[in-house]
Short mmCIF file of C-alpha atoms in Angstrom, two decimals:
data_model
loop_
_atom_site.label_atom_id
_atom_site.label_comp_id
_atom_site.label_asym_id
_atom_site.label_seq_id
_atom_site.Cartn_x
_atom_site.Cartn_y
_atom_site.Cartn_z
CA ALA A 442 0.01 -0.03 -0.02
CA ALA A 443 1.14 3.49 -0.77
CA GLY A 444 2.62 5.45 2.19
CA VAL A 445 3.30 9.06 2.86
CA ILE A 446 6.24 10.30 0.86
CA GLN A 447 8.58 13.01 1.99
CA SER A 448 11.45 14.61 0.14
CA PRO A 449 14.16 15.18 0.55
CA ARG A 450 15.05 12.68 3.25
CA HIS A 451 18.15 14.63 4.30
CA LEU A 452 18.91 18.28 3.87
CA ILE A 453 21.90 20.31 4.99
CA LYS A 454 21.67 24.14 4.92
CA GLU A 455 23.65 27.09 6.21
CA LYS A 456 22.25 29.61 8.66
CA ARG A 457 19.98 32.25 7.02
CA GLU A 458 19.29 30.03 4.01
CA THR A 459 15.93 28.77 2.98
CA ALA A 460 14.58 25.24 2.72
CA THR A 461 11.54 23.61 1.16
CA LEU A 462 10.26 20.31 2.42
CA LYS A 463 7.70 18.35 0.40
CA CYS A 464 5.01 15.85 1.40
CA TYR A 465 2.92 13.58 -0.68
CA PRO A 466 -0.01 12.18 1.30
CA ILE A 467 -1.52 8.73 0.93
CA PRO A 468 -3.94 8.83 -2.09
CA ARG A 469 -7.44 10.02 -1.18
CA HIS A 470 -6.28 11.40 2.18
CA ASP A 471 -7.61 15.00 2.45
CA THR A 472 -5.64 16.17 5.54
CA VAL A 473 -1.91 16.84 5.94
CA TYR A 474 -0.07 17.60 9.19
CA TRP A 475 3.48 18.82 9.81
CA TYR A 476 5.39 18.00 12.98
CA GLN A 477 8.86 18.95 14.17
CA GLN A 478 11.00 16.69 16.36
CA GLY A 479 14.13 18.11 17.86
CA PRO A 480 16.98 15.83 19.04
CA GLY A 481 15.78 13.78 21.97
CA GLN A 482 12.44 15.54 21.98
CA ASP A 483 8.84 14.56 21.34
CA PRO A 484 7.17 15.60 18.05
CA GLN A 485 5.58 19.05 18.11
CA PHE A 486 2.62 19.93 15.91
CA LEU A 487 3.37 22.82 13.46
CA ILE A 488 0.46 23.18 11.09
CA SER A 489 -2.29 21.18 9.24
CA PHE A 490 -4.32 21.50 6.11
CA TYR A 491 -7.72 20.12 5.19
CA GLU A 492 -8.88 20.29 1.55
CA LYS A 493 -6.06 22.75 0.77
CA MET A 494 -7.11 25.16 3.51
CA GLN A 495 -5.13 25.65 6.74
CA SER A 496 -7.10 23.88 9.45
CA ASP A 497 -4.99 24.30 12.54
CA LYS A 498 -1.76 25.99 13.63
CA GLY A 499 0.61 25.06 16.35
CA SER A 500 4.04 26.35 17.44
CA ILE A 501 5.18 27.31 13.97
CA PRO A 502 7.62 30.19 13.68
CA ASP A 503 6.73 33.13 11.51
CA ARG A 504 9.70 32.33 9.39
CA PHE A 505 7.94 29.09 8.28
CA SER A 506 4.99 28.85 5.93
CA ALA A 507 3.21 26.00 4.38
CA GLN A 508 0.55 25.27 1.90
CA GLN A 509 -1.37 22.36 0.39
CA PHE A 510 -1.76 22.22 -3.41
CA SER A 511 -4.63 21.11 -5.66
CA ASP A 512 -3.10 17.55 -5.87
CA TYR A 513 -3.05 17.42 -2.02
CA HIS A 514 0.70 17.47 -1.71
CA SER A 515 2.09 19.97 0.81
CA GLU A 516 5.21 22.03 1.11
CA LEU A 517 6.80 23.44 4.21
CA ASN A 518 8.89 26.56 3.44
CA MET A 519 11.49 27.65 5.99
CA SER A 520 13.41 30.91 5.66
CA SER A 521 16.20 32.59 7.62
CA LEU A 522 17.18 29.23 8.99
CA GLU A 523 18.60 29.07 12.47
CA LEU A 524 20.75 26.42 14.17
CA GLY A 525 17.73 25.51 16.32
CA ASP A 526 15.76 24.57 13.26
CA SER A 527 17.82 21.43 12.97
CA ALA A 528 15.36 18.60 13.51
CA LEU A 529 13.36 15.84 11.97
CA TYR A 530 10.30 17.12 10.13
CA PHE A 531 7.46 14.70 9.76
CA CYS A 532 4.48 14.91 7.54
CA ALA A 533 1.39 12.83 8.29
CA SER A 534 -1.87 12.36 6.35
CA SER A 535 -5.33 11.12 7.21
CA LEU A 536 -8.93 11.18 6.23
CA ALA A 537 -10.42 14.04 8.24
CA ALA A 538 -12.11 12.70 11.39
CA LEU A 539 -11.33 12.98 15.07
CA ASN A 540 -10.87 9.25 15.57
CA ASN A 541 -8.90 8.47 12.42
CA GLU A 542 -5.31 7.38 12.44
CA GLN A 543 -2.61 9.62 11.11
CA PHE A 544 -0.08 7.98 8.88
CA PHE A 545 3.41 9.35 9.12
CA GLY A 546 6.08 9.68 6.47
CA PRO A 547 9.71 8.75 7.09
CA GLY A 548 10.63 12.32 7.85
CA THR A 549 13.14 14.90 6.51
CA ARG A 550 16.25 15.34 8.59
CA LEU A 551 17.22 19.02 8.38
CA THR A 552 20.69 20.03 9.57
CA VAL A 553 21.44 23.75 9.77
CA LEU A 554 25.16 24.55 9.97
CA SER B 81 6.10 18.33 26.50
CA GLN B 82 2.88 20.13 25.71
CA GLN B 83 0.78 17.24 26.95
CA GLY B 84 2.35 15.34 29.78
CA GLU B 85 4.83 12.83 30.90
CA GLU B 86 5.60 9.24 30.11
CA ASP B 87 6.88 6.96 32.66
CA PRO B 88 9.48 5.55 32.76
CA GLN B 89 11.70 7.64 30.50
CA ALA B 90 13.79 4.53 29.82
CA LEU B 91 13.21 0.85 30.38
CA SER B 92 15.49 -2.08 29.96
CA ILE B 93 14.25 -5.67 29.96
CA GLN B 94 15.14 -9.16 28.74
CA GLU B 95 13.46 -10.81 25.81
CA GLY B 96 10.29 -12.67 26.96
CA GLU B 97 9.51 -10.18 29.74
CA ASN B 98 6.55 -7.86 29.65
CA ALA B 99 7.14 -4.01 29.24
CA THR B 100 4.77 -1.51 30.75
CA MET B 101 4.83 2.14 29.85
CA ASN B 102 2.57 4.82 31.34
CA CYS B 103 1.36 8.12 29.93
CA SER B 104 -0.31 10.98 31.76
CA TYR B 105 -1.94 13.90 29.99
CA LYS B 106 -3.43 17.24 30.99
CA THR B 107 -6.52 17.96 28.89
CA SER B 108 -9.72 16.22 28.00
CA ILE B 109 -9.36 13.88 25.01
CA ASN B 110 -11.32 12.37 22.13
CA ASN B 111 -8.81 9.57 21.83
CA LEU B 112 -5.35 8.58 22.81
CA GLN B 113 -2.91 6.87 20.45
CA TRP B 114 0.37 5.04 20.88
CA TYR B 115 3.21 5.32 18.41
CA ARG B 116 6.49 3.58 18.02
CA GLN B 117 9.67 5.17 16.72
CA ASN B 118 12.94 3.40 15.91
CA SER B 119 15.96 5.62 16.36
CA GLY B 120 15.69 8.68 14.08
CA ARG B 121 13.07 6.97 11.96
CA GLY B 122 9.40 7.59 11.27
CA LEU B 123 6.49 7.18 13.67
CA VAL B 124 4.50 3.96 13.35
CA HIS B 125 0.95 3.93 14.63
CA LEU B 126 0.33 1.07 17.11
CA ILE B 127 -3.15 1.47 18.55
CA LEU B 128 -5.89 4.04 19.11
CA ILE B 129 -8.21 4.04 22.13
CA ARG B 130 -11.28 6.32 22.25
CA SER B 131 -12.25 8.22 25.33
CA ASN B 132 -15.18 5.96 25.99
CA GLU B 133 -13.09 2.82 25.85
CA ARG B 134 -11.18 1.41 28.82
CA GLU B 135 -9.10 -1.32 27.27
CA LYS B 136 -7.94 -2.36 23.86
CA HIS B 137 -5.83 -5.26 22.53
CA SER B 138 -3.81 -5.69 19.36
CA GLY B 139 -1.63 -8.73 19.13
CA ARG B 140 0.91 -8.53 21.91
CA LEU B 141 -0.17 -4.98 22.80
CA ARG B 142 -2.65 -4.09 25.48
CA VAL B 143 -3.64 -0.50 26.16
CA THR B 144 -5.71 0.78 29.04
CA LEU B 145 -7.24 4.25 29.49
CA ASP B 146 -8.39 5.87 32.77
CA THR B 147 -9.94 9.25 31.88
CA SER B 148 -10.63 9.97 35.55
CA LYS B 149 -6.91 9.87 36.24
CA LYS B 150 -5.95 11.17 32.77
CA SER B 151 -3.63 8.27 32.23
CA SER B 152 -2.98 5.42 29.88
CA SER B 153 -0.70 2.45 29.85
CA LEU B 154 0.83 0.36 27.13
CA LEU B 155 1.71 -3.22 27.87
CA ILE B 156 3.91 -5.25 25.46
CA THR B 157 3.81 -8.91 26.38
CA ALA B 158 6.57 -11.39 25.62
CA SER B 159 8.87 -8.68 24.38
CA ARG B 160 11.38 -9.28 21.62
CA ALA B 161 14.64 -7.59 20.73
CA ALA B 162 12.87 -6.06 17.69
CA ASP B 163 10.58 -4.22 20.13
CA THR B 164 13.48 -1.93 21.01
CA ALA B 165 12.33 1.57 20.20
CA SER B 166 10.85 4.74 21.65
CA TYR B 167 7.19 4.70 22.41
CA PHE B 168 5.08 7.82 22.46
CA CYS B 169 1.56 8.43 23.53
CA ALA B 170 -0.38 11.19 21.75
CA THR B 171 -3.73 12.71 22.47
CA VAL B 172 -6.46 14.21 20.34
CA TRP B 173 -8.94 16.81 21.64
CA ASN B 174 -11.23 19.02 19.70
CA THR B 175 -8.98 19.26 16.65
CA ASP B 176 -7.32 16.36 15.09
CA LYS B 177 -3.74 17.40 15.76
CA LEU B 178 -1.72 14.98 17.87
CA ILE B 179 -0.20 16.20 21.15
CA PHE B 180 2.68 13.92 22.05
CA GLY B 181 4.06 12.86 25.39
CA THR B 182 7.77 12.76 26.18
CA GLY B 183 8.27 9.10 25.23
CA THR B 184 9.69 6.02 26.81
CA ARG B 185 12.87 4.46 25.45
CA LEU B 186 12.55 0.64 25.55
CA GLN B 187 15.63 -1.57 25.29
CA VAL B 188 14.98 -5.30 24.99
CA PHE B 189 18.08 -7.48 25.42
CA PRO B 190 18.24 -10.86 23.63
#
């Protein structure tokens, strides 16, 4: 069965550069979530989209933005990167409903030097 | 953590033993979910228990939920070396975003 696809899997950037992470949800899933997991930390919710509209927002810095496109894939754009942005970034998708499981992608490991 | 604590933070056991991990949370919930994460890898969904359920089983996994105490436990029976991973609980309330606990690192020795 198709899973959530994230690209790239690894990304190395310098401070103050920009990065774009991509997420391709499971086919027919209408909701995408982004989470950030720092080293040794639990995942933290950043933002979610339902049917291409932002549905919820968590602790996402103003330097970050995201959108969901007509084909339901999503992109997380990160500007003015800081050392503290180094983390695993997970995308998850689901069919919108409170008691539905979220399926996670393998993550993008971002390293900011 | 935004949600609560998991206990213990780390657990080491021998193969064949049972592993019990506890999760406490702060808010009301619609459901509570358990996830597994191998080192630096993706999160794998294990089990979901709804707020009106008290116990759920899936293979070697048993999850309990006590909403009066705002706590849940995950029991892995007859553990295997391949169960070595971090285990996170996550809650859902009002919106469908997951709020994760701090995680338990489980080490199962052969």
